[in-house]
Amino acid sequence: MHRKLLLCLAISAALVACKQESPTVAATPPAPVSTHAFTSAITAPDFGELVKQLASDEFEGRAPGSNGEELTVNYIRDQMQRIGLQPGNGDSWFQDVPMTETTADPDTVLKIQRNGAAEELKFGTDMVIGTRTGQPEIRIDNSEMVFVGYGVDAPEQDWNDYEGQDWKGKTVVMFVNDPGFHTSDAQLFDGKRMTYYGRWTYKFEEAARKGAAAALIVHDTAGASYGWDVVKNSWGGAQYDLPAAEDKEPRLQAQGWLSAEAARRLFAEAGLDLDKAYTDANRRGFKPQPLKAGLSLDLKSTIAEKNSRNVVGVLPGGKRADEAVLYMAHWDHLGKHEGQEGDNIYNGAVDNATGVAGILEIADAMAHQATPPERSVVFLAVTLEESGLLGSQYYVNHPSFPLDKIAGVINIDAMSVSGRTRDMTVTGFGSSQLEDILKPLADGQKRTLRAETSVQSGFYFRSDHFNFAKAGVPALYAGGGEDLREGGIDAGRRAAEAYGKERYHGPKDEYDPLTWKLDGTVEDLELLYGVGKQLASGDAWPNWHEGNPFKAPRDAMMKAAPEHSTGE
């Protein structure tokens, strides 16, 4: 009894940092009652049962703010209670995440004014545009347009596309990806691997910091790693963001994309050749080029303030209950598309019912292991990943443990269900010392660690661990490899390609007990469980490897808390 009392006091102190309590959840239909007899081990039947429920039609695609959300978050809470976790947000299982819903008028046009004439660019065909300001109407009148190469200011790379001008009130036009990408110059930035400077999110953030009124990215399929249809579909309809009060960074009045065809016309009218611009922008010392045009915009949007929820459970630690290891997966998906003929429920079985099932299976194993963890272990199911990693961003702003008390984060997003592999993919391979814990465990399964195949696509910046990384907390994002023990690399790549073309973000991403091969999924979970178990039972403080851009904030944390060892 005395030990339990000490544990409760310790964990209560650790959770003081999570000040914002969620209101009582409104009465909702009860989640489906399963007759499945769960075990505490990580098994294919248990994992499959969890995915089957989360990806069922009854959950309606798990859209934030929908009835599907109510069923989903209550089901996750019920599973955490079954496992024996404790509420992880004070005395609540939920953390309210405020969100601003912005829906741009699809009839919006961009006017490009030049020499008294104006060309109108149409939404969806020539461009997409939106605002993060939360304002229902944005007016921009004849804003000077300037081509800024890749829109990058990277002092450590001796690269500044913005140098030498005052950018207040201007509209900047730029390329996607990193300098060096379009010319295959391995000497620039990180060669083929995309850095954060290549992500469209960074480019809009940097343009806002420079004081620009608007920013437009020129689309190309190779640089973005997806076609124009993805851009058009992603920016059409409702867009979600955290309220401005939750994100202190400056915001542009308007931001969006230009189609390659519209960009080519824009450059040609300015006397510039788009193909030559790609070459020029990849030379060190590039200077911004005026496009000899002004942008005018009357953007009307429908604004609504809403809420979604993260689900937070915690397994209290022993000797160091005020320190934590954090497992995370996003529960949200794309919901039910009203008016769509045929199957209109986007079930999100792989993306990301598998991740949620994964952290629940690991939680069950850890809660019942012979030796309880010495550090607390947080199991976090976040919302709004599909809308820009917003749920994890909110948690990082309002963590249940101070960030300098989190030893590491393990993110699970879209697990492989193709069978056992000889390898394991570590997205962002070579980033942190968490991989040093993973490697010998993988060796024990006779598996090798490797980087993601499409390093140019920037997948490391496209899942929830990235918000922790930006804050300095080491984060591991790893999953099934592509070298299948039955079929080899060719079979693994064919399976991945088939998922991407036929099921990803579509209504066919459904649980399929007949074709899913979960023996490999179980092996992946056992490795990720092993990383967290070792980290939770020890006293190491992993860091980022030298040269990683996230090492500086981690070093600052460790310096401010000298009792922490960096693990180096």
C-alpha positions as MATLAB code, in Angstrom:
seq = 'MHRKLLLCLAISAALVACKQESPTVAATPPAPVSTHAFTSAITAPDFGELVKQLASDEFEGRAPGSNGEELTVNYIRDQMQRIGLQPGNGDSWFQDVPMTETTADPDTVLKIQRNGAAEELKFGTDMVIGTRTGQPEIRIDNSEMVFVGYGVDAPEQDWNDYEGQDWKGKTVVMFVNDPGFHTSDAQLFDGKRMTYYGRWTYKFEEAARKGAAAALIVHDTAGASYGWDVVKNSWGGAQYDLPAAEDKEPRLQAQGWLSAEAARRLFAEAGLDLDKAYTDANRRGFKPQPLKAGLSLDLKSTIAEKNSRNVVGVLPGGKRADEAVLYMAHWDHLGKHEGQEGDNIYNGAVDNATGVAGILEIADAMAHQATPPERSVVFLAVTLEESGLLGSQYYVNHPSFPLDKIAGVINIDAMSVSGRTRDMTVTGFGSSQLEDILKPLADGQKRTLRAETSVQSGFYFRSDHFNFAKAGVPALYAGGGEDLREGGIDAGRRAAEAYGKERYHGPKDEYDPLTWKLDGTVEDLELLYGVGKQLASGDAWPNWHEGNPFKAPRDAMMKAAPEHSTGE';
ca = [
       0.000    0.000    0.000;
       2.803    2.420    0.900;
       4.514    1.826   -2.473;
       1.250    2.326   -4.368;
       0.637    5.593   -2.529;
       4.110    6.851   -3.462;
       3.500    5.904   -7.094;
       0.208    7.770   -7.167;
       1.783   10.875   -5.638;
       4.658   10.750   -8.115;
       2.494   10.372  -11.166;
       0.109   13.083   -9.984;
       3.043   15.479   -9.740;
       4.212   14.548  -13.213;
       0.805   15.235  -14.705;
       0.461   18.739  -13.260;
       1.911   20.146  -16.508;
      -1.249   19.192  -18.408;
      -3.372   22.143  -17.285;
      -6.118   22.078  -19.895;
      -8.838   19.624  -18.961;
     -11.354   18.394  -21.463;
     -15.001   18.959  -20.654;
     -17.175   15.969  -19.956;
     -17.713   14.028  -23.147;
     -21.258   14.289  -24.412;
     -23.428   11.203  -24.337;
     -22.760    9.145  -27.439;
     -23.763    5.781  -28.805;
     -21.756    3.076  -27.029;
     -18.843    1.546  -28.894;
     -19.422   -1.978  -30.199;
     -19.083   -4.646  -27.539;
     -16.572   -7.304  -28.523;
     -16.714  -10.879  -27.295;
     -13.040  -11.356  -28.157;
     -10.957  -12.655  -25.219;
      -7.827  -10.473  -25.229;
      -4.510  -11.690  -23.851;
      -1.680   -9.572  -22.487;
       0.724  -10.812  -25.168;
       1.191   -9.143  -28.546;
      -0.706  -11.484  -30.866;
      -2.179  -11.407  -34.355;
      -5.739  -12.237  -33.175;
      -5.735   -9.420  -30.595;
      -4.252   -6.942  -33.050;
      -6.716   -7.970  -35.758;
      -9.691   -7.575  -33.434;
      -8.676   -4.013  -32.545;
      -8.203   -3.050  -36.196;
     -11.494   -4.690  -37.192;
     -13.390   -2.515  -34.713;
     -11.579    0.746  -35.414;
     -11.881    0.307  -39.192;
     -15.473   -0.906  -39.183;
     -18.160    0.905  -41.173;
     -19.822    1.684  -37.839;
     -16.928    4.045  -37.037;
     -17.634    5.922  -40.312;
     -14.004    6.571  -41.215;
     -13.128    8.255  -37.884;
     -13.440   11.877  -39.058;
     -12.691   14.520  -36.396;
     -15.842   16.185  -35.129;
     -18.137   13.403  -36.357;
     -20.116   10.634  -34.696;
     -17.244    8.445  -35.813;
     -14.916   10.411  -33.537;
     -17.211    9.809  -30.562;
     -17.212    6.068  -31.147;
     -13.461    6.021  -31.774;
     -12.205    7.955  -28.768;
     -14.573    6.126  -26.428;
     -13.442    2.765  -27.816;
      -9.771    3.672  -27.331;
     -10.512    4.864  -23.785;
     -12.352    1.616  -23.028;
      -9.401   -0.433  -24.275;
      -6.982    1.588  -22.161;
      -9.185    0.975  -19.129;
      -9.333   -2.750  -19.911;
      -5.557   -2.877  -20.104;
      -5.183   -1.163  -16.736;
      -3.810    2.237  -17.741;
      -4.695    5.411  -15.850;
      -6.130    8.627  -17.313;
      -3.221   10.564  -18.806;
      -4.540   14.138  -18.847;
      -4.941   14.903  -15.173;
      -7.960   12.824  -14.203;
      -9.280   12.694  -17.771;
      -8.653   10.294  -20.642;
      -9.206   13.114  -23.134;
      -7.424   16.292  -24.131;
      -9.539   18.799  -26.021;
      -7.895   20.066  -29.205;
      -9.423   23.329  -30.489;
      -9.537   23.597  -34.265;
     -10.448   26.277  -36.753;
     -12.283   24.929  -39.779;
     -11.757   27.044  -42.898;
     -13.525   26.322  -46.178;
     -12.458   28.513  -49.090;
     -15.003   29.532  -51.703;
     -14.242   27.228  -54.674;
     -15.231   30.050  -57.050;
     -12.240   32.089  -55.859;
      -9.956   33.372  -58.618;
      -6.444   34.778  -58.517;
      -5.919   37.831  -60.676;
      -2.437   38.283  -62.123;
      -2.186   41.923  -63.184;
       0.364   43.096  -65.723;
       0.460   46.221  -67.957;
      -3.164   47.058  -67.283;
      -4.436   43.567  -68.135;
      -5.343   40.712  -65.798;
      -5.265   36.937  -66.152;
      -7.655   35.024  -63.920;
      -6.443   31.720  -62.456;
      -9.213   29.291  -61.514;
      -9.384   27.337  -58.265;
      -8.559   23.655  -58.735;
      -7.454   24.010  -62.339;
      -4.709   26.645  -62.232;
      -4.194   27.060  -58.517;
      -5.405   26.289  -55.010;
      -5.459   28.944  -52.319;
      -6.409   29.246  -48.659;
      -5.798   31.165  -45.477;
      -4.728   30.190  -41.956;
      -5.696   33.540  -40.435;
      -9.196   32.525  -39.339;
     -10.585   35.540  -41.176;
     -13.703   35.102  -43.364;
     -12.431   37.519  -46.004;
      -8.927   38.275  -47.232;
      -8.256   41.049  -49.716;
      -4.910   41.498  -51.439;
      -4.539   44.280  -53.986;
      -1.827   44.175  -56.654;
       0.849   42.611  -54.418;
       4.246   42.599  -56.150;
       5.160   39.059  -57.251;
       8.761   37.843  -56.935;
      10.326   34.460  -57.720;
      12.451   33.369  -54.734;
      13.888   30.071  -55.971;
      13.248   27.454  -53.309;
      12.201   29.957  -50.639;
      14.932   28.787  -48.274;
      16.920   30.680  -45.632;
      19.432   28.159  -44.244;
      22.437   29.856  -42.601;
      24.200   26.551  -41.925;
      24.029   25.813  -45.664;
      25.163   29.339  -46.583;
      21.918   29.687  -48.519;
      19.405   32.546  -48.427;
      16.899   32.953  -51.242;
      15.453   36.024  -49.533;
      18.632   38.020  -49.113;
      18.705   41.700  -49.992;
      15.036   42.688  -50.097;
      12.215   43.896  -47.884;
       9.429   41.349  -48.353;
       6.603   43.076  -46.517;
       3.374   42.899  -48.514;
       4.874   40.980  -51.449;
       3.817   37.668  -52.979;
       6.619   35.126  -53.232;
       6.627   32.282  -55.760;
       8.891   29.277  -55.181;
       9.730   25.676  -56.037;
       8.978   22.666  -53.850;
      11.728   20.412  -52.415;
      15.355   21.342  -51.650;
      17.977   23.184  -53.675;
      19.786   20.498  -55.635;
      16.779   18.234  -56.106;
      15.783   19.191  -59.619;
      19.396   19.179  -60.873;
      20.404   16.012  -58.979;
      23.214   17.930  -57.272;
      24.343   15.732  -54.381;
      26.562   18.538  -53.066;
      23.612   20.734  -52.109;
      21.774   20.256  -48.816;
      21.326   16.533  -48.066;
      21.579   15.222  -51.607;
      18.615   13.122  -52.610;
      17.134   13.087  -49.081;
      14.656   15.897  -48.490;
      15.333   18.169  -45.524;
      12.659   20.181  -43.766;
      13.589   23.125  -45.999;
      12.038   21.161  -48.858;
       8.613   20.721  -47.267;
       5.838   23.042  -48.362;
       4.975   23.711  -44.727;
       8.429   25.209  -44.094;
       8.207   27.361  -47.205;
       4.968   28.989  -46.090;
       6.297   29.422  -42.550;
       9.471   31.117  -43.786;
       7.582   33.410  -46.164;
       5.404   34.534  -43.252;
       8.462   35.168  -41.087;
       9.867   37.364  -43.864;
       6.673   39.453  -43.862;
       5.213   38.386  -47.214;
       1.507   38.805  -47.799;
       1.102   35.621  -49.828;
       3.125   32.653  -51.069;
       2.614   30.269  -53.988;
       4.484   27.018  -54.606;
       4.982   25.786  -58.161;
       3.810   22.183  -58.340;
       5.796   19.420  -59.985;
       5.031   15.767  -59.370;
       8.604   14.636  -58.750;
       9.407   17.448  -56.323;
       6.174   17.133  -54.339;
       6.087   13.306  -54.604;
       2.414   13.456  -55.618;
       0.389   14.701  -58.580;
      -1.743   17.801  -59.012;
      -4.901   15.833  -58.199;
      -3.597   15.230  -54.684;
      -2.982   18.958  -54.240;
      -6.412   19.825  -55.613;
      -8.234   17.245  -53.497;
      -6.283   18.061  -50.342;
      -6.949   21.806  -50.558;
     -10.554   21.503  -51.650;
     -13.205   21.506  -48.951;
     -12.688   22.120  -45.243;
      -9.166   22.756  -43.934;
      -8.266   22.553  -40.260;
      -5.771   24.456  -38.190;
      -5.066   25.258  -34.584;
      -6.375   28.679  -33.551;
      -3.813   31.442  -33.940;
      -3.576   31.692  -30.133;
      -2.147   28.145  -30.088;
       0.481   28.863  -32.739;
       2.495   32.030  -32.189;
       4.315   31.876  -35.523;
       3.311   34.561  -38.049;
       0.830   33.514  -40.722;
       0.467   34.547  -44.331;
      -2.717   36.216  -45.477;
      -2.950   33.600  -48.219;
      -0.961   30.566  -49.316;
      -1.349   28.001  -52.037;
      -0.019   26.225  -55.105;
       0.274   26.984  -58.819;
      -0.108   24.242  -61.399;
       2.949   23.722  -63.588;
       1.041   25.039  -66.607;
      -0.076   28.221  -64.842;
       3.463   28.792  -63.549;
       4.922   28.384  -67.024;
       2.567   31.084  -68.358;
       3.381   33.377  -65.415;
       7.121   33.069  -65.991;
       6.828   33.450  -69.760;
       4.857   36.695  -69.426;
       7.713   37.998  -67.277;
      10.261   37.067  -69.939;
      11.520   34.078  -67.957;
      11.801   30.438  -68.951;
      10.532   28.048  -66.271;
      13.000   25.308  -67.198;
      15.913   27.731  -66.994;
      14.558   29.008  -63.661;
      14.926   25.504  -62.241;
      18.591   25.577  -63.225;
      19.214   29.111  -61.969;
      17.545   28.497  -58.594;
      19.908   25.580  -57.926;
      23.020   27.757  -58.077;
      24.508   29.095  -54.870;
      24.144   32.881  -54.860;
      20.794   32.872  -56.667;
      19.081   36.283  -56.549;
      15.298   36.791  -56.409;
      13.746   37.656  -59.758;
      10.769   40.007  -60.251;
       7.850   38.477  -62.104;
       6.709   41.901  -63.339;
       3.175   41.279  -62.115;
       0.876   41.947  -59.190;
      -1.428   39.510  -57.410;
      -4.958   40.522  -56.459;
      -7.256   38.296  -54.451;
     -10.666   38.449  -52.812;
     -10.753   35.229  -50.784;
     -13.968   34.441  -48.947;
     -14.013   31.512  -46.523;
     -16.478   29.923  -44.162;
     -14.983   29.800  -40.651;
     -16.101   27.539  -37.811;
     -14.507   26.960  -34.403;
     -14.670   23.321  -33.349;
     -13.007   20.787  -31.056;
     -11.577   17.313  -31.395;
      -9.796   15.115  -28.836;
      -6.565   13.332  -28.143;
      -6.834   10.207  -26.002;
      -4.150    9.895  -23.317;
      -3.446    6.930  -21.069;
      -0.462    6.395  -18.784;
       1.234    3.453  -17.090;
       2.805    4.977  -13.967;
       6.488    4.283  -13.453;
       8.339    3.154  -10.367;
      11.553    4.886   -9.286;
      11.323    7.646  -11.904;
       7.605    8.171  -12.381;
       8.182   11.841  -13.244;
      10.065   10.753  -16.412;
       8.319    9.259  -19.412;
       8.543    7.253  -22.598;
       5.785    8.041  -25.083;
       4.084    5.809  -27.664;
       1.886    7.534  -30.218;
      -0.448    6.857  -33.149;
      -3.091    8.989  -34.830;
      -6.674    7.744  -34.695;
      -8.259   10.061  -37.281;
      -8.959    9.362  -40.932;
     -11.007   10.873  -43.765;
     -14.513    9.980  -42.650;
     -17.650    9.431  -44.682;
     -18.020   11.236  -48.011;
     -21.686   12.129  -48.306;
     -22.991   12.151  -51.856;
     -20.324    9.794  -53.160;
     -21.789    6.844  -55.007;
     -20.941    3.323  -53.890;
     -18.721    2.759  -50.869;
     -18.260    6.236  -49.368;
     -16.627    5.306  -46.035;
     -12.867    5.845  -45.883;
     -12.188    3.220  -43.204;
      -8.454    3.857  -42.769;
      -7.615    0.308  -41.716;
      -3.893    0.469  -42.444;
      -3.840    4.258  -42.041;
      -4.047    4.284  -39.108;
      -6.197    1.767  -37.262;
      -3.077   -0.412  -37.350;
      -1.075    2.195  -35.445;
      -3.709    2.610  -32.736;
      -4.048   -1.159  -32.405;
      -0.263   -1.305  -32.192;
       0.108    1.072  -29.258;
      -2.754   -0.687  -27.454;
      -1.086   -4.078  -27.909;
       2.208   -2.677  -26.616;
       0.389   -1.067  -23.683;
      -1.172   -4.417  -22.762;
       2.192   -6.187  -22.879;
       3.941   -3.475  -20.871;
       1.208   -3.244  -18.249;
       1.561   -6.974  -17.561;
       5.309   -7.527  -17.878;
       7.061   -9.231  -14.981;
       9.064   -6.153  -13.973;
       7.055   -2.902  -14.070;
       8.727    0.034  -15.854;
      10.707    2.500  -13.773;
       9.726    5.413  -15.975;
       6.088    6.189  -16.742;
       4.888    5.188  -20.192;
       2.382    7.404  -22.010;
       0.119    6.006  -24.731;
      -1.173    8.850  -26.875;
      -3.778    8.525  -29.656;
      -3.843   11.881  -31.432;
      -6.365   13.547  -33.686;
      -6.048   15.689  -36.820;
      -2.929   14.068  -38.248;
      -4.558   14.073  -41.656;
      -5.117   17.834  -41.291;
      -1.478   18.724  -40.665;
      -0.325   16.929  -37.480;
      -2.467   19.251  -35.357;
      -3.322   16.908  -32.477;
       0.320   16.117  -31.797;
       1.232   19.789  -32.173;
      -1.332   20.668  -29.529;
      -0.028   17.960  -27.211;
       3.532   19.250  -27.602;
       2.227   22.696  -26.636;
       0.376   21.192  -23.632;
       2.235   17.994  -22.700;
       1.214   15.777  -19.798;
       4.933   15.458  -18.966;
       7.403   18.312  -19.483;
       9.249   17.745  -22.745;
      12.599   17.628  -20.977;
      11.231   14.703  -18.947;
      10.346   12.634  -22.035;
      13.218   10.267  -22.789;
      11.941    9.361  -26.255;
       8.928    9.039  -28.536;
       7.941    6.000  -30.617;
       5.445    6.752  -33.383;
       3.426    4.088  -35.210;
       1.739    5.144  -38.435;
       0.401    2.739  -41.093;
       1.878   -0.656  -40.219;
       2.808   -3.222  -42.829;
       0.401   -6.157  -43.161;
       2.329   -7.919  -45.958;
       4.131  -10.524  -43.844;
       7.527  -11.113  -42.251;
      10.517   -9.215  -43.624;
      14.285   -9.435  -43.500;
      14.544   -5.719  -42.857;
      12.869   -2.859  -40.995;
      12.379    0.613  -42.427;
      13.470    3.507  -40.223;
      12.106    6.723  -41.678;
      14.759    9.380  -41.203;
      17.400    6.664  -40.765;
      20.483    7.853  -38.878;
      18.679   10.550  -36.914;
      18.895    9.584  -33.258;
      20.309    7.221  -30.660;
      16.920    5.508  -30.389;
      18.081    3.538  -33.429;
      21.022    2.291  -31.342;
      18.488    0.633  -29.038;
      16.511   -0.770  -31.958;
      19.437   -2.276  -33.858;
      20.431   -5.127  -31.517;
      16.764   -6.013  -31.095;
      16.412   -6.204  -34.879;
      19.585   -8.302  -34.992;
      17.841  -10.742  -32.675;
      15.148  -11.208  -35.325;
      17.868  -11.455  -38.006;
      16.673   -8.234  -39.570;
      18.578   -5.201  -40.802;
      17.622   -1.557  -40.441;
      17.446    0.575  -43.555;
      16.266    3.997  -44.662;
      13.000    4.550  -46.487;
      13.286    4.032  -50.235;
      11.841    7.416  -51.226;
      14.103    9.655  -49.155;
      13.285   12.540  -51.499;
       9.630   12.477  -50.404;
      10.256   13.817  -46.897;
       8.151   11.244  -45.071;
       9.942   12.041  -41.807;
       8.193   15.405  -41.792;
       4.749   13.986  -42.560;
       3.807   12.117  -39.389;
       3.173   13.110  -35.783;
       6.620   12.390  -34.336;
       7.851   15.435  -36.254;
       6.281   17.866  -33.779;
       8.268   16.240  -30.972;
      11.407   16.286  -33.110;
      11.072   20.022  -33.754;
      10.860   20.505  -29.990;
      14.047   18.453  -29.544;
      12.591   15.190  -28.197;
      14.198   12.164  -29.934;
      11.566   10.321  -31.948;
      11.600    6.975  -33.727;
       9.362    6.241  -36.721;
       9.962    2.662  -37.858;
       7.928   -0.154  -39.359;
       7.901   -3.180  -41.628;
      10.504   -3.378  -44.353;
      10.070   -4.327  -48.003;
      12.312   -7.420  -48.261;
       9.633  -10.043  -47.646;
      10.795  -13.442  -46.440;
       8.279  -14.843  -48.925;
       8.886  -13.108  -52.233;
      11.794  -10.772  -51.517;
      12.137   -7.079  -52.346;
      10.163   -7.242  -55.574;
       7.128   -8.684  -53.788;
       7.444   -6.142  -50.990;
       7.581   -3.213  -53.378;
       4.654   -4.534  -55.400;
       2.579   -4.785  -52.211;
       3.483   -1.237  -51.186;
       2.731    0.114  -54.651;
      -0.601   -1.693  -54.769;
      -1.609   -0.198  -51.437;
      -0.593    3.285  -52.581;
      -2.494    3.054  -55.856;
      -5.566    1.072  -54.811;
      -6.284    1.687  -51.131;
      -4.333    4.644  -49.636;
      -6.753    7.414  -48.634;
      -9.574    5.601  -50.361;
     -12.615    3.519  -49.378;
     -10.759    0.257  -50.093;
      -8.406    0.674  -47.116;
     -10.376   -1.895  -45.120;
      -9.504   -4.669  -42.702;
      -9.072   -7.916  -44.626;
      -8.503  -11.009  -42.451;
      -8.126  -13.193  -45.534;
      -5.189  -11.394  -47.171;
      -3.473   -9.631  -44.269;
      -0.368  -11.419  -43.021;
       0.035  -10.309  -39.431;
       2.999  -12.452  -38.405;
       5.308   -9.685  -39.645;
       3.202   -7.025  -37.949;
       3.615   -8.831  -34.633;
       7.401   -8.943  -35.122;
       7.433   -5.189  -35.803;
       5.446   -4.533  -32.636;
       7.753   -6.741  -30.593;
      10.732   -4.648  -31.711;
       9.019   -1.344  -30.922;
       7.875   -2.739  -27.582;
      11.478   -3.736  -26.876;
      12.753   -0.205  -27.525;
      10.260    1.339  -25.117;
      10.752   -1.376  -22.519;
      14.512   -0.810  -22.457;
      14.137    2.962  -22.352;
      11.505    2.816  -19.611;
      13.548    0.446  -17.453;
      16.815    2.400  -17.690;
      18.104    5.892  -17.019;
      19.512    6.843  -20.450;
      18.613   10.096  -22.188;
      19.035    9.470  -25.909;
      19.996   12.380  -28.116;
      20.039   13.182  -31.801;
      23.163   12.339  -33.755;
      25.681   15.053  -34.563;
      24.637   17.221  -37.479;
      20.922   16.626  -36.969;
      18.995   19.942  -36.902;
      16.949   18.812  -33.883;
      19.996   18.273  -31.672;
      20.278   21.925  -30.653;
      16.930   22.095  -28.798;
      17.650   18.725  -27.145;
      21.067   19.955  -26.008;
      19.407   23.061  -24.589;
      17.000   20.847  -22.615;
      19.826   18.761  -21.234;
      21.859   21.838  -20.316;
      18.896   23.252  -18.424;
      18.507   19.926  -16.596;
      22.096   18.897  -15.758;
      20.937   15.803  -13.892;
      20.077   14.292  -17.296;
      22.720   12.305  -19.110;
      22.648   12.842  -22.879;
      23.368    9.187  -23.454;
      26.508   10.033  -25.445;
];
